[in-house]
Amino acid sequence: MRKYLKEIIILFIQLMMFYLFPLFAGPTDAMGMVVIIIWSTLILSVIIGSISKRKIKYYYPGIVAILFIPSIYIYYNESALIHSIWYLFVSFIGILLGSIVSFFNKNDKKF
């Protein structure tokens, strides 16, 4: 458990974005909230892709998509189920970008 501490912290921040952030958004802020959550998902997945050296980081997009599903039934309606696909896609892109950044940073240290 201790060896996955970085991944757990980032996943906890992602959970807070899914479950606590909608509590503070008003009814007219729905689209802005979705955009902010998508951007935060991208940023968090780039971070986990660049700092994590473990293969568990490749499960992050699936975990994010699955963790969003209960918030659909808490805050939204069933029409928001498509957003879990967006979070899967965005976090996959973020992991890919973070892995590329990590790869180039690793190669820069050799010179």
Short mmCIF file of N, CA, C and O in Angstrom, two decimals:
data_model
loop_
_atom_site.label_atom_id
_atom_site.label_comp_id
_atom_site.label_asym_id
_atom_site.label_seq_id
_atom_site.Cartn_x
_atom_site.Cartn_y
_atom_site.Cartn_z
N MET A 1 0.83 -1.19 0.00
CA MET A 1 0.00 0.00 0.00
C MET A 1 0.88 1.25 0.00
O MET A 1 0.56 2.22 -0.67
N ARG A 2 1.96 1.22 0.74
CA ARG A 2 2.83 2.38 0.84
C ARG A 2 3.55 2.66 -0.47
O ARG A 2 3.84 3.80 -0.79
N LYS A 3 3.79 1.60 -1.25
CA LYS A 3 4.49 1.81 -2.51
C LYS A 3 3.60 2.47 -3.56
O LYS A 3 4.09 3.00 -4.54
N TYR A 4 2.29 2.48 -3.36
CA TYR A 4 1.36 3.12 -4.26
C TYR A 4 0.83 4.44 -3.71
O TYR A 4 -0.23 4.90 -4.11
N LEU A 5 1.54 5.06 -2.81
CA LEU A 5 1.06 6.26 -2.13
C LEU A 5 0.80 7.42 -3.11
O LEU A 5 -0.21 8.10 -3.01
N LYS A 6 1.70 7.64 -4.07
CA LYS A 6 1.51 8.73 -5.03
C LYS A 6 0.24 8.51 -5.85
O LYS A 6 -0.54 9.44 -6.07
N GLU A 7 0.03 7.28 -6.29
CA GLU A 7 -1.14 6.97 -7.09
C GLU A 7 -2.43 7.13 -6.29
O GLU A 7 -3.44 7.62 -6.79
N ILE A 8 -2.38 6.72 -5.02
CA ILE A 8 -3.56 6.83 -4.16
C ILE A 8 -3.90 8.29 -3.88
O ILE A 8 -5.08 8.67 -3.89
N ILE A 9 -2.89 9.13 -3.67
CA ILE A 9 -3.14 10.55 -3.42
C ILE A 9 -3.79 11.21 -4.64
O ILE A 9 -4.76 11.96 -4.51
N ILE A 10 -3.28 10.91 -5.82
CA ILE A 10 -3.85 11.50 -7.04
C ILE A 10 -5.27 10.99 -7.26
O ILE A 10 -6.16 11.74 -7.65
N LEU A 11 -5.49 9.71 -7.00
CA LEU A 11 -6.84 9.16 -7.14
C LEU A 11 -7.80 9.78 -6.13
O LEU A 11 -8.96 10.03 -6.44
N PHE A 12 -7.32 10.07 -4.93
CA PHE A 12 -8.15 10.73 -3.93
C PHE A 12 -8.51 12.15 -4.36
O PHE A 12 -9.65 12.59 -4.18
N ILE A 13 -7.58 12.87 -4.96
CA ILE A 13 -7.87 14.20 -5.47
C ILE A 13 -8.91 14.12 -6.58
O ILE A 13 -9.84 14.93 -6.66
N GLN A 14 -8.79 13.08 -7.43
CA GLN A 14 -9.77 12.88 -8.49
C GLN A 14 -11.15 12.60 -7.90
O GLN A 14 -12.16 13.11 -8.39
N LEU A 15 -11.21 11.80 -6.86
CA LEU A 15 -12.48 11.53 -6.19
C LEU A 15 -13.10 12.80 -5.62
O LEU A 15 -14.33 12.99 -5.71
N MET A 16 -12.27 13.66 -5.05
CA MET A 16 -12.79 14.92 -4.52
C MET A 16 -13.36 15.77 -5.64
O MET A 16 -14.37 16.45 -5.45
N MET A 17 -12.73 15.74 -6.81
CA MET A 17 -13.27 16.51 -7.94
C MET A 17 -14.62 15.95 -8.39
O MET A 17 -15.49 16.71 -8.78
N PHE A 18 -14.78 14.65 -8.34
CA PHE A 18 -16.04 14.04 -8.77
C PHE A 18 -17.16 14.23 -7.76
O PHE A 18 -18.32 14.40 -8.14
N TYR A 19 -16.84 14.17 -6.47
CA TYR A 19 -17.89 14.11 -5.45
C TYR A 19 -18.04 15.37 -4.61
O TYR A 19 -19.12 15.64 -4.11
N LEU A 20 -16.98 16.15 -4.42
CA LEU A 20 -17.11 17.36 -3.61
C LEU A 20 -17.31 18.61 -4.45
O LEU A 20 -18.03 19.52 -4.04
N PHE A 21 -16.69 18.68 -5.60
CA PHE A 21 -16.82 19.87 -6.43
C PHE A 21 -18.26 20.15 -6.86
O PHE A 21 -18.67 21.31 -6.84
N PRO A 22 -19.05 19.16 -7.25
CA PRO A 22 -20.45 19.46 -7.62
C PRO A 22 -21.30 20.00 -6.47
O PRO A 22 -22.33 20.63 -6.72
N LEU A 23 -20.89 19.78 -5.24
CA LEU A 23 -21.64 20.33 -4.11
C LEU A 23 -21.61 21.86 -4.10
O LEU A 23 -22.55 22.51 -3.63
N PHE A 24 -20.53 22.44 -4.61
CA PHE A 24 -20.36 23.88 -4.56
C PHE A 24 -20.75 24.58 -5.85
O PHE A 24 -20.68 25.79 -5.94
N ALA A 25 -21.13 23.84 -6.85
CA ALA A 25 -21.55 24.44 -8.12
C ALA A 25 -23.05 24.69 -8.09
O ALA A 25 -23.83 23.89 -7.61
N GLY A 26 -23.43 25.81 -8.64
CA GLY A 26 -24.85 26.15 -8.71
C GLY A 26 -25.51 25.44 -9.88
O GLY A 26 -24.85 24.80 -10.70
N PRO A 27 -26.82 25.57 -10.01
CA PRO A 27 -27.53 24.88 -11.09
C PRO A 27 -27.18 25.42 -12.48
O PRO A 27 -27.29 24.71 -13.46
N THR A 28 -26.74 26.67 -12.56
CA THR A 28 -26.39 27.23 -13.87
C THR A 28 -24.92 26.98 -14.22
O THR A 28 -24.51 27.29 -15.33
N ASP A 29 -24.16 26.46 -13.31
CA ASP A 29 -22.73 26.24 -13.53
C ASP A 29 -22.42 24.84 -14.03
O ASP A 29 -21.27 24.41 -13.97
N ALA A 30 -23.40 24.11 -14.52
CA ALA A 30 -23.20 22.69 -14.86
C ALA A 30 -22.17 22.50 -15.96
O ALA A 30 -21.28 21.65 -15.85
N MET A 31 -22.25 23.27 -17.03
CA MET A 31 -21.32 23.08 -18.13
C MET A 31 -19.91 23.49 -17.75
O MET A 31 -18.94 22.83 -18.11
N GLY A 32 -19.78 24.57 -17.01
CA GLY A 32 -18.46 24.99 -16.54
C GLY A 32 -17.85 23.96 -15.60
O GLY A 32 -16.64 23.73 -15.63
N MET A 33 -18.70 23.35 -14.79
CA MET A 33 -18.22 22.33 -13.87
C MET A 33 -17.69 21.12 -14.64
O MET A 33 -16.65 20.57 -14.30
N VAL A 34 -18.39 20.73 -15.69
CA VAL A 34 -17.95 19.60 -16.49
C VAL A 34 -16.61 19.90 -17.14
O VAL A 34 -15.70 19.06 -17.14
N VAL A 35 -16.44 21.11 -17.64
CA VAL A 35 -15.18 21.49 -18.27
C VAL A 35 -14.04 21.50 -17.26
O VAL A 35 -12.94 21.00 -17.53
N ILE A 36 -14.30 22.03 -16.08
CA ILE A 36 -13.26 22.05 -15.04
C ILE A 36 -12.88 20.64 -14.61
O ILE A 36 -11.71 20.34 -14.42
N ILE A 37 -13.85 19.77 -14.47
CA ILE A 37 -13.56 18.40 -14.07
C ILE A 37 -12.79 17.66 -15.18
O ILE A 37 -11.88 16.89 -14.90
N ILE A 38 -13.12 17.93 -16.44
CA ILE A 38 -12.39 17.29 -17.54
C ILE A 38 -10.94 17.78 -17.56
O ILE A 38 -10.01 16.99 -17.70
N TRP A 39 -10.73 19.09 -17.39
CA TRP A 39 -9.37 19.61 -17.36
C TRP A 39 -8.59 19.08 -16.16
O TRP A 39 -7.40 18.76 -16.28
N SER A 40 -9.22 18.99 -15.02
CA SER A 40 -8.52 18.46 -13.85
C SER A 40 -8.19 16.98 -14.04
O SER A 40 -7.15 16.52 -13.60
N THR A 41 -9.08 16.25 -14.71
CA THR A 41 -8.78 14.84 -15.00
C THR A 41 -7.57 14.73 -15.92
O THR A 41 -6.70 13.88 -15.71
N LEU A 42 -7.50 15.60 -16.91
CA LEU A 42 -6.35 15.59 -17.81
C LEU A 42 -5.06 15.92 -17.05
O LEU A 42 -4.05 15.23 -17.20
N ILE A 43 -5.11 16.95 -16.24
CA ILE A 43 -3.92 17.35 -15.49
C ILE A 43 -3.49 16.27 -14.51
O ILE A 43 -2.30 15.94 -14.42
N LEU A 44 -4.43 15.69 -13.78
CA LEU A 44 -4.08 14.64 -12.82
C LEU A 44 -3.55 13.40 -13.52
O LEU A 44 -2.62 12.75 -13.02
N SER A 45 -4.08 13.07 -14.68
CA SER A 45 -3.58 11.89 -15.38
C SER A 45 -2.20 12.15 -16.00
O SER A 45 -1.38 11.24 -16.06
N VAL A 46 -1.92 13.38 -16.41
CA VAL A 46 -0.56 13.70 -16.87
C VAL A 46 0.41 13.59 -15.70
O VAL A 46 1.52 13.05 -15.85
N ILE A 47 0.00 14.05 -14.55
CA ILE A 47 0.85 13.96 -13.36
C ILE A 47 1.12 12.51 -13.00
O ILE A 47 2.27 12.13 -12.78
N ILE A 48 0.08 11.69 -12.96
CA ILE A 48 0.29 10.29 -12.59
C ILE A 48 1.08 9.56 -13.67
O ILE A 48 1.88 8.67 -13.38
N GLY A 49 0.91 9.95 -14.92
CA GLY A 49 1.68 9.33 -15.99
C GLY A 49 3.14 9.69 -15.95
O GLY A 49 3.99 8.90 -16.36
N SER A 50 3.45 10.88 -15.45
CA SER A 50 4.85 11.30 -15.43
C SER A 50 5.57 10.93 -14.14
O SER A 50 6.79 10.72 -14.17
N ILE A 51 4.88 10.84 -13.01
CA ILE A 51 5.59 10.56 -11.76
C ILE A 51 5.56 9.09 -11.36
O ILE A 51 6.40 8.65 -10.59
N SER A 52 4.61 8.35 -11.86
CA SER A 52 4.49 6.95 -11.45
C SER A 52 5.38 6.07 -12.33
O SER A 52 5.36 6.17 -13.55
N LYS A 53 6.12 5.21 -11.70
CA LYS A 53 6.98 4.27 -12.41
C LYS A 53 6.37 2.87 -12.45
O LYS A 53 6.95 1.96 -12.99
N ARG A 54 5.20 2.72 -11.88
CA ARG A 54 4.57 1.41 -11.78
C ARG A 54 3.55 1.21 -12.90
O ARG A 54 3.00 2.16 -13.44
N LYS A 55 3.31 -0.04 -13.21
CA LYS A 55 2.38 -0.35 -14.30
C LYS A 55 0.92 -0.10 -13.92
O LYS A 55 0.07 -0.07 -14.79
N ILE A 56 0.66 0.13 -12.64
CA ILE A 56 -0.71 0.39 -12.21
C ILE A 56 -1.24 1.70 -12.80
O ILE A 56 -2.44 1.91 -12.90
N LYS A 57 -0.34 2.59 -13.23
CA LYS A 57 -0.80 3.85 -13.81
C LYS A 57 -1.61 3.63 -15.08
O LYS A 57 -2.43 4.46 -15.44
N TYR A 58 -1.42 2.51 -15.75
CA TYR A 58 -2.18 2.25 -16.97
C TYR A 58 -3.62 1.81 -16.67
O TYR A 58 -4.45 1.79 -17.57
N TYR A 59 -3.92 1.49 -15.43
CA TYR A 59 -5.29 1.19 -15.02
C TYR A 59 -6.05 2.45 -14.63
O TYR A 59 -7.25 2.40 -14.44
N TYR A 60 -5.36 3.55 -14.49
CA TYR A 60 -5.97 4.79 -14.03
C TYR A 60 -7.14 5.25 -14.89
O TYR A 60 -8.17 5.65 -14.33
N PRO A 61 -7.07 5.23 -16.22
CA PRO A 61 -8.25 5.66 -17.00
C PRO A 61 -9.50 4.84 -16.71
O PRO A 61 -10.60 5.40 -16.58
N GLY A 62 -9.36 3.54 -16.59
CA GLY A 62 -10.51 2.71 -16.28
C GLY A 62 -11.06 2.96 -14.89
O GLY A 62 -12.27 2.99 -14.68
N ILE A 63 -10.15 3.16 -13.94
CA ILE A 63 -10.57 3.44 -12.57
C ILE A 63 -11.32 4.76 -12.50
O ILE A 63 -12.35 4.87 -11.83
N VAL A 64 -10.83 5.77 -13.21
CA VAL A 64 -11.48 7.08 -13.22
C VAL A 64 -12.89 6.97 -13.81
O VAL A 64 -13.85 7.52 -13.27
N ALA A 65 -13.01 6.26 -14.91
CA ALA A 65 -14.33 6.12 -15.54
C ALA A 65 -15.30 5.38 -14.63
O ALA A 65 -16.47 5.76 -14.52
N ILE A 66 -14.83 4.36 -13.95
CA ILE A 66 -15.70 3.59 -13.05
C ILE A 66 -16.07 4.41 -11.81
O ILE A 66 -17.21 4.36 -11.35
N LEU A 67 -15.13 5.18 -11.29
CA LEU A 67 -15.41 5.98 -10.11
C LEU A 67 -16.38 7.13 -10.39
O LEU A 67 -17.03 7.63 -9.47
N PHE A 68 -16.48 7.55 -11.63
CA PHE A 68 -17.42 8.62 -11.96
C PHE A 68 -18.86 8.12 -12.00
O PHE A 68 -19.79 8.90 -11.74
N ILE A 69 -19.07 6.87 -12.29
CA ILE A 69 -20.43 6.33 -12.49
C ILE A 69 -21.34 6.53 -11.27
O ILE A 69 -22.48 6.96 -11.44
N PRO A 70 -20.92 6.28 -10.03
CA PRO A 70 -21.84 6.56 -8.91
C PRO A 70 -22.22 8.03 -8.77
O PRO A 70 -23.33 8.35 -8.35
N SER A 71 -21.31 8.94 -9.15
CA SER A 71 -21.66 10.36 -9.05
C SER A 71 -22.74 10.76 -10.04
O SER A 71 -23.43 11.76 -9.84
N ILE A 72 -22.91 9.98 -11.10
CA ILE A 72 -23.99 10.25 -12.06
C ILE A 72 -25.33 10.13 -11.36
O ILE A 72 -26.22 10.96 -11.54
N TYR A 73 -25.48 9.11 -10.55
CA TYR A 73 -26.75 8.87 -9.88
C TYR A 73 -26.93 9.74 -8.64
O TYR A 73 -28.04 9.90 -8.15
N ILE A 74 -25.84 10.33 -8.14
CA ILE A 74 -25.93 11.22 -6.99
C ILE A 74 -26.26 12.64 -7.42
O ILE A 74 -27.17 13.28 -6.87
N TYR A 75 -25.54 13.17 -8.41
CA TYR A 75 -25.66 14.58 -8.78
C TYR A 75 -26.39 14.83 -10.10
O TYR A 75 -26.94 15.88 -10.30
N TYR A 76 -26.30 13.89 -11.01
CA TYR A 76 -26.79 14.13 -12.37
C TYR A 76 -27.94 13.16 -12.66
O TYR A 76 -28.53 12.61 -11.76
N ASN A 77 -28.22 12.96 -13.94
CA ASN A 77 -29.18 11.93 -14.34
C ASN A 77 -28.49 10.98 -15.31
O ASN A 77 -27.32 11.13 -15.61
N GLU A 78 -29.22 10.01 -15.82
CA GLU A 78 -28.61 8.97 -16.64
C GLU A 78 -28.03 9.50 -17.95
O GLU A 78 -27.21 8.84 -18.57
N SER A 79 -28.45 10.68 -18.38
CA SER A 79 -27.89 11.23 -19.61
C SER A 79 -26.43 11.63 -19.45
O SER A 79 -25.73 11.82 -20.44
N ALA A 80 -25.95 11.75 -18.23
CA ALA A 80 -24.55 12.10 -17.99
C ALA A 80 -23.63 10.87 -18.03
O ALA A 80 -22.43 11.01 -17.81
N LEU A 81 -24.18 9.72 -18.33
CA LEU A 81 -23.35 8.51 -18.38
C LEU A 81 -22.29 8.60 -19.48
O LEU A 81 -21.22 8.01 -19.35
N ILE A 82 -22.55 9.36 -20.51
CA ILE A 82 -21.58 9.51 -21.59
C ILE A 82 -20.31 10.20 -21.10
O ILE A 82 -19.23 10.00 -21.68
N HIS A 83 -20.41 10.97 -20.03
CA HIS A 83 -19.23 11.65 -19.50
C HIS A 83 -18.20 10.67 -18.96
O HIS A 83 -17.00 10.99 -18.95
N SER A 84 -18.61 9.52 -18.53
CA SER A 84 -17.63 8.53 -18.07
C SER A 84 -16.74 8.08 -19.22
O SER A 84 -15.55 7.81 -19.03
N ILE A 85 -17.29 8.04 -20.43
CA ILE A 85 -16.48 7.71 -21.60
C ILE A 85 -15.49 8.84 -21.88
O ILE A 85 -14.33 8.60 -22.22
N TRP A 86 -15.95 10.09 -21.71
CA TRP A 86 -15.04 11.22 -21.89
C TRP A 86 -13.91 11.17 -20.87
O TRP A 86 -12.76 11.44 -21.22
N TYR A 87 -14.22 10.85 -19.63
CA TYR A 87 -13.18 10.78 -18.61
C TYR A 87 -12.21 9.64 -18.90
O TYR A 87 -11.01 9.77 -18.65
N LEU A 88 -12.71 8.54 -19.42
CA LEU A 88 -11.83 7.44 -19.83
C LEU A 88 -10.88 7.91 -20.93
O LEU A 88 -9.67 7.68 -20.85
N PHE A 89 -11.42 8.57 -21.93
CA PHE A 89 -10.61 9.04 -23.06
C PHE A 89 -9.61 10.11 -22.63
O PHE A 89 -8.43 10.05 -22.99
N VAL A 90 -10.07 11.09 -21.87
CA VAL A 90 -9.20 12.18 -21.45
C VAL A 90 -8.08 11.68 -20.54
O VAL A 90 -6.93 12.08 -20.68
N SER A 91 -8.40 10.79 -19.62
CA SER A 91 -7.36 10.28 -18.73
C SER A 91 -6.39 9.36 -19.47
O SER A 91 -5.20 9.32 -19.15
N PHE A 92 -6.86 8.67 -20.49
CA PHE A 92 -5.95 7.86 -21.31
C PHE A 92 -4.96 8.77 -22.05
O PHE A 92 -3.76 8.49 -22.11
N ILE A 93 -5.47 9.86 -22.62
CA ILE A 93 -4.60 10.82 -23.29
C ILE A 93 -3.60 11.42 -22.30
O ILE A 93 -2.42 11.60 -22.61
N GLY A 94 -4.05 11.73 -21.09
CA GLY A 94 -3.17 12.28 -20.07
C GLY A 94 -2.08 11.31 -19.64
O GLY A 94 -0.93 11.70 -19.46
N ILE A 95 -2.44 10.04 -19.48
CA ILE A 95 -1.44 9.02 -19.14
C ILE A 95 -0.42 8.91 -20.26
O ILE A 95 0.79 8.81 -20.01
N LEU A 96 -0.88 8.95 -21.49
CA LEU A 96 0.01 8.89 -22.63
C LEU A 96 0.96 10.09 -22.66
O LEU A 96 2.18 9.92 -22.82
N LEU A 97 0.43 11.29 -22.46
CA LEU A 97 1.27 12.48 -22.42
C LEU A 97 2.26 12.44 -21.26
O LEU A 97 3.43 12.80 -21.41
N GLY A 98 1.79 12.01 -20.11
CA GLY A 98 2.67 11.91 -18.95
C GLY A 98 3.77 10.88 -19.14
O GLY A 98 4.91 11.09 -18.72
N SER A 99 3.46 9.78 -19.79
CA SER A 99 4.48 8.76 -20.06
C SER A 99 5.52 9.28 -21.05
O SER A 99 6.71 8.98 -20.92
N ILE A 100 5.07 10.07 -22.02
CA ILE A 100 6.01 10.66 -22.98
C ILE A 100 6.93 11.66 -22.27
O ILE A 100 8.15 11.66 -22.49
N VAL A 101 6.36 12.49 -21.40
CA VAL A 101 7.16 13.44 -20.64
C VAL A 101 8.16 12.70 -19.76
O VAL A 101 9.33 13.07 -19.68
N SER A 102 7.70 11.66 -19.10
CA SER A 102 8.58 10.87 -18.24
C SER A 102 9.70 10.21 -19.04
O SER A 102 10.84 10.14 -18.60
N PHE A 103 9.37 9.73 -20.24
CA PHE A 103 10.37 9.09 -21.08
C PHE A 103 11.45 10.08 -21.50
O PHE A 103 12.64 9.78 -21.43
N PHE A 104 11.06 11.30 -21.90
CA PHE A 104 12.05 12.28 -22.30
C PHE A 104 12.84 12.81 -21.12
O PHE A 104 14.02 13.14 -21.27
N ASN A 105 12.23 12.92 -19.95
CA ASN A 105 12.98 13.34 -18.76
C ASN A 105 13.99 12.29 -18.36
O ASN A 105 15.08 12.61 -17.89
N LYS A 106 13.66 11.03 -18.52
CA LYS A 106 14.58 9.94 -18.19
C LYS A 106 15.76 9.96 -19.15
O LYS A 106 16.90 9.74 -18.74
N ASN A 107 15.52 10.23 -20.43
CA ASN A 107 16.60 10.27 -21.41
C ASN A 107 17.48 11.51 -21.24
O ASN A 107 18.65 11.46 -21.57
N ASP A 108 16.93 12.61 -20.75
CA ASP A 108 17.73 13.83 -20.55
C ASP A 108 18.73 13.65 -19.42
O ASP A 108 19.77 14.28 -19.42
N LYS A 109 18.45 12.82 -18.45
CA LYS A 109 19.33 12.63 -17.32
C LYS A 109 20.58 11.86 -17.67
O LYS A 109 21.56 11.85 -16.96
N LYS A 110 20.57 11.16 -18.80
CA LYS A 110 21.72 10.37 -19.21
C LYS A 110 22.86 11.25 -19.75
O LYS A 110 23.99 10.84 -19.75
N PHE A 111 22.54 12.44 -20.22
CA PHE A 111 23.57 13.28 -20.84
C PHE A 111 24.15 14.23 -19.89
O PHE A 111 23.78 14.76 -19.02
#
